[in-house]
């Protein structure tokens, strides 16, 4: 875990020296399981800054909600840093107006897994140095192995370190093994067509079209989402099977070459729908076919966002 | 050919290559390689028994590979002399031909190539032309579609002595084609392949179409063309006859030939220019009228004969209008298409002309040349002192200077054309050119710059082009600055750096270095050495910080009077742009530098005396003008 | 001796635009016309050779009204076929630029940006094969001064690639091949598929 005091000190310095106008970070939430995103504008407010393994939002999501001229500081973990890079590439905020405070990330704890073991009403969660988590709930005290609590996306994370932060606070961590991501992809991709469709239908069926996944995703920043488009209407908007499946498929395709595997969509879903098996498959295709990973820099265009004269599909040039 | 071979004074040497040409007009020594035929000319009676006996078959070049020939063969039935030949690359040494020849004993496998040296008075080059291979033009499918053939293949197919005994058939199925298209300008008038017009193909297409029409009146013939060119007497009438006989002429260059892979029928899409519409028509067979191109070994021959080539690769004539059959080298003449594509009447005319030009030499005891030849002062030549130099020899476009270390360079006067390249290039001023000696040219420069030199534009012009251009500007009344002072030398190759330095030393305002365009040079590569020197001078003057516009290089042909006038006016404008005091200061600044480069000029015979003479005359004249 | 030619004529102006220099080299062989896919597959009155003639003869009105001026996709099939090595699409583009300069507009549709929803992600700009789209800063009703995509009508060939690529359906073809039409045909295709399977 990074030193919280160091984080605060840096954030205060940036605000005091006027390098930035605002810091996007976390503060304590209503329950100990849910720290919430916070926007600190003065160094006094920084005292409320919180950072722990339960901070589950991808902060890059909030970047597109502020004017491009605003100088913004931001806590970034590996995935957030890459989301920011992808957003900079797409012109959503100039890099020179950003100050990224990097945090090497040991993974986000899935609060649902804590509840599974410690019961609903959690009073406090304390991360301990021996990689365990001490949870106090109405049912008593529980010492849980942190590794078993990690969110699935984090368990197979490849790039835990911020790759282009302006400052990194904390020790850099070893890179993850891409084989884990490949395993997950294979688990889905190796199924037969019928099995895959059954899996997909089963997941999509639970959807209530709340679009929390969209709101949590940093890359879903469209002013008007295709599902909200009225004339012409591109997809059924109700919770019909066709409507729900349409949403999940097109959402995944819109992420091709842009998704940084942060898993914020799954964490945000109230219905516990698995979504990353689709985006991870597409990400793996990008890696295999185009040797491309989203957000590794701010210059390389994603393969599907560009056209070259030696394109294999010569349908237009 | 047979007629020529029977003439007692004509010796026909077939299967013989020219290896080397030395000497000069009237005194050439030519080395010939008489290739081994493996058949003795003195014994072979042309009976053909060897061919019948030979078991080896290879593609027949003369029939363009449409038919086979044996390894023991004659190239064609009209071959002169009618002596058989054994193709050693194909021969399997079964000696059946030896057996068949029998008592004649004409076949001799021990024969070898012979090198023969011959003294020759004049050379007529008549190496002809070659055909463009249309395979690279993939849009026409030659080589892919069996029924797309070349003009020469059509020629053989339609010849009674050809591989089909004159039966016109489609290569794909052996049926007689009804609907035949001829496409003109295949590879000619095409910047991707050959930029030039091949001259005779329009008439050739019409001839072929008419011939086919006469033999097969039911055949439908279409000729695709860009323009039909019928420039000679009777040609247009012939074109008329072709239209009258029902041959269709379609103006529009086809962009593509496509083929039905099952029937091998061909489809040509082209725009009919007059309709302004794209039309697609079906044909049984298509003939590509391919471009005439120089022979594949034309470059090699060019270096053997030491004659230049025009941009297209053809041999370059001395002058395109006035001496079209002469090469730039005296005693070598061109006949026919080796000099450029031409049809039979033109080839015959040029051949006769070349022969009569050649006989002029053979019937003279002496030979007149231009008097402006180069002469070496042996006492000034450093080669005589044992130094390695030879610059003059390398500068000569005609190879007219013999250079041997230890001996003074020697000009072979008969070969010298008087361009002056050697004179300008010699770093020791050891060569001079008669009528354009350093003393004479320097005297002219001194005279031209005697009064107010800083206001003058001194223009060095070459005799054949830029001088003509200036002349044309005058006769056409193109106005140009009166401050221009023209000075004629034979070639830009003669425009010695020393002459330019001297002009600047005397205070010339601006200097024009002008000559012909590179391909027009009367002295083969004279302009090129002139241009190299000009580029060198430009760099030197840039380093010396000579104001821009005071030295200019321009290539102006005798037809470009307007350009000459424009260049002079532009130079005047840039001279005007330099304030007078700045210009004068610059001239003074450069004078010592220029003098340093000219210290050796005074040693050149005649120069000092000439300068004194000029100064005296000029002073006299100025005095007279002032009335003192 | 400055110039026998008037630099204000169409031919001179075309020659002055990069790509149009070789205008006068055309000897009107018609290879370009019969090679052209637009002419053979789409529009019979399309004729690059004729357009070059119109430019050579300074027929401004004819040239600017010619469909050839507006329909060329610069595929350059004709360029590879031209025996005079004239970059024909360059000449056509030069004529088009002059037509636009004189206030003419393409008679064909171009892509339109819905500025109320465009987020300037730049996807269309990068994917456009004709480099017709750029991101510009401008005032948009209810959204203030923001960056949005903008289509250069002179370069747009209405291929629809941007429309297909846009995630927020903020750029579209309004006339032929519009979204509603495509959805309709897609649905009716699905219907028939459903019936047949």
Short mmCIF file of C-alpha atoms in Angstrom, two decimals, chain A residues 152-296:
data_model
loop_
_atom_site.label_atom_id
_atom_site.label_comp_id
_atom_site.label_asym_id
_atom_site.label_seq_id
_atom_site.Cartn_x
_atom_site.Cartn_y
_atom_site.Cartn_z
CA UNK A 152 -11.47 -11.10 -10.95
CA UNK A 153 -10.15 -8.38 -13.28
CA UNK A 154 -7.51 -7.53 -10.69
CA UNK A 155 -6.52 -11.13 -10.10
CA UNK A 156 -5.50 -11.42 -13.77
CA UNK A 157 -4.15 -7.87 -14.07
CA UNK A 158 -1.18 -7.58 -16.45
CA UNK A 159 -0.09 -3.98 -15.88
CA UNK A 160 -0.55 -3.06 -12.20
CA UNK A 161 1.87 -0.13 -12.42
CA UNK A 162 0.99 3.33 -13.72
CA UNK A 163 2.96 3.52 -16.97
CA UNK A 164 3.08 7.22 -17.63
CA UNK A 165 2.37 8.96 -14.35
CA UNK A 166 4.05 12.23 -13.53
CA UNK A 167 4.99 10.90 -10.10
CA UNK A 168 4.73 7.42 -8.65
CA UNK A 169 4.12 6.97 -4.95
CA UNK A 170 4.93 3.51 -3.64
CA UNK A 171 7.08 0.62 -4.83
CA UNK A 172 6.62 -0.66 -8.37
CA UNK A 173 5.14 -4.14 -8.58
CA UNK A 174 6.04 -7.04 -10.90
CA UNK A 175 4.07 -7.25 -14.13
CA UNK A 176 1.20 -9.74 -14.27
CA UNK A 177 1.09 -12.87 -16.38
CA UNK A 178 -0.92 -12.48 -19.62
CA UNK A 179 -1.56 -16.24 -19.50
CA UNK A 180 -4.22 -15.70 -16.82
CA UNK A 181 -6.18 -13.39 -19.08
CA UNK A 182 -5.77 -15.87 -21.89
CA UNK A 183 -7.14 -18.63 -19.69
CA UNK A 184 -10.29 -16.68 -19.05
CA UNK A 185 -10.67 -15.97 -22.75
CA UNK A 186 -10.08 -19.62 -23.59
CA UNK A 187 -12.68 -20.74 -21.04
CA UNK A 188 -15.26 -18.87 -23.07
CA UNK A 189 -13.88 -19.06 -26.58
CA UNK A 190 -13.29 -22.80 -26.56
CA UNK A 191 -16.93 -23.56 -25.95
CA UNK A 192 -19.16 -24.64 -28.79
CA UNK A 193 -21.34 -22.06 -30.51
CA UNK A 194 -24.45 -23.27 -28.64
CA UNK A 195 -22.66 -23.23 -25.28
CA UNK A 196 -21.30 -19.76 -25.90
CA UNK A 197 -24.72 -18.47 -26.81
CA UNK A 198 -26.24 -20.11 -23.74
CA UNK A 199 -23.60 -18.44 -21.54
CA UNK A 200 -24.15 -15.08 -23.18
CA UNK A 201 -27.94 -15.35 -22.97
CA UNK A 202 -27.78 -16.36 -19.34
CA UNK A 203 -25.66 -13.32 -18.46
CA UNK A 204 -27.55 -10.84 -20.61
CA UNK A 205 -30.91 -12.08 -19.37
CA UNK A 206 -30.38 -10.55 -15.95
CA UNK A 207 -29.80 -7.08 -17.36
CA UNK A 208 -32.17 -4.39 -16.15
CA UNK A 209 -30.86 -1.76 -18.58
CA UNK A 210 -29.73 0.53 -15.76
CA UNK A 211 -26.54 1.37 -17.74
CA UNK A 212 -24.43 1.45 -14.58
CA UNK A 213 -21.73 -0.34 -16.56
CA UNK A 214 -21.78 2.52 -19.07
CA UNK A 215 -21.60 5.18 -16.39
CA UNK A 216 -18.71 3.41 -14.64
CA UNK A 217 -16.69 2.95 -17.81
CA UNK A 218 -14.15 5.68 -18.58
CA UNK A 219 -14.40 4.98 -22.30
CA UNK A 220 -18.20 5.40 -22.44
CA UNK A 221 -18.31 9.16 -22.59
CA UNK A 222 -20.56 9.72 -25.60
CA UNK A 223 -22.89 12.66 -25.28
CA UNK A 224 -25.67 10.48 -26.59
CA UNK A 225 -25.28 6.72 -26.38
CA UNK A 226 -26.50 4.71 -29.36
CA UNK A 227 -29.16 3.08 -27.15
CA UNK A 228 -30.59 6.49 -26.33
CA UNK A 229 -30.81 7.49 -29.97
CA UNK A 230 -34.48 7.96 -30.85
CA UNK A 231 -34.59 8.52 -34.56
CA UNK A 232 -33.66 6.17 -36.00
CA UNK A 233 -33.72 3.71 -33.16
CA UNK A 234 -30.76 1.34 -33.42
CA UNK A 235 -31.84 -1.25 -30.87
CA UNK A 236 -34.80 -2.25 -28.78
CA UNK A 237 -34.70 -0.12 -25.67
CA UNK A 238 -36.79 -2.26 -23.32
CA UNK A 239 -35.66 -5.23 -21.24
CA UNK A 240 -36.50 -7.60 -24.04
CA UNK A 241 -34.03 -10.39 -24.75
CA UNK A 242 -33.12 -8.81 -28.10
CA UNK A 243 -32.68 -5.39 -26.48
CA UNK A 244 -30.51 -6.72 -23.67
CA UNK A 245 -28.34 -8.82 -25.96
CA UNK A 246 -28.03 -5.95 -28.43
CA UNK A 247 -26.79 -3.64 -25.69
CA UNK A 248 -24.15 -6.05 -24.44
CA UNK A 249 -22.82 -6.93 -27.87
CA UNK A 250 -22.56 -3.39 -29.19
CA UNK A 251 -21.16 -2.11 -25.88
CA UNK A 252 -18.39 -4.70 -26.13
CA UNK A 253 -17.66 -3.82 -29.75
CA UNK A 254 -17.45 -0.13 -28.93
CA UNK A 255 -14.72 -1.07 -26.46
CA UNK A 256 -12.61 -3.00 -28.95
CA UNK A 257 -9.06 -1.72 -28.77
CA UNK A 258 -10.04 0.80 -26.08
CA UNK A 259 -10.88 -1.33 -23.03
CA UNK A 260 -8.09 -1.42 -20.46
CA UNK A 261 -9.55 -4.39 -18.53
CA UNK A 262 -10.17 -2.33 -15.38
CA UNK A 263 -13.36 -4.24 -14.63
CA UNK A 264 -15.25 -1.14 -13.43
CA UNK A 265 -18.29 -2.25 -15.44
CA UNK A 266 -18.59 -5.54 -13.61
CA UNK A 267 -18.03 -3.92 -10.23
CA UNK A 268 -20.74 -1.39 -10.98
CA UNK A 269 -23.35 -3.90 -12.11
CA UNK A 270 -26.12 -4.34 -9.55
CA UNK A 271 -27.13 -7.61 -11.17
CA UNK A 272 -23.67 -9.12 -10.95
CA UNK A 273 -23.56 -9.68 -14.70
CA UNK A 274 -20.21 -10.89 -16.02
CA UNK A 275 -19.10 -8.71 -18.93
CA UNK A 276 -15.36 -8.93 -19.17
CA UNK A 277 -15.43 -12.32 -20.86
CA UNK A 278 -16.56 -10.42 -23.98
CA UNK A 279 -14.22 -7.47 -23.72
CA UNK A 280 -11.31 -9.69 -22.70
CA UNK A 281 -11.84 -11.83 -25.80
CA UNK A 282 -11.70 -8.71 -27.95
CA UNK A 283 -8.66 -7.43 -26.05
CA UNK A 284 -6.92 -10.76 -26.57
CA UNK A 285 -7.74 -10.57 -30.31
CA UNK A 286 -6.19 -7.11 -30.40
CA UNK A 287 -3.06 -8.46 -28.73
CA UNK A 288 -2.80 -11.49 -31.00
CA UNK A 289 -3.79 -10.02 -34.33
CA UNK A 290 -2.51 -6.46 -34.08
CA UNK A 291 -0.01 -6.65 -31.22
CA UNK A 292 -1.94 -3.83 -29.61
CA UNK A 293 -2.93 -3.05 -26.04
CA UNK A 294 -5.13 -0.09 -25.28
CA UNK A 295 -3.68 2.94 -23.55
CA UNK A 296 -0.01 1.92 -23.61
#
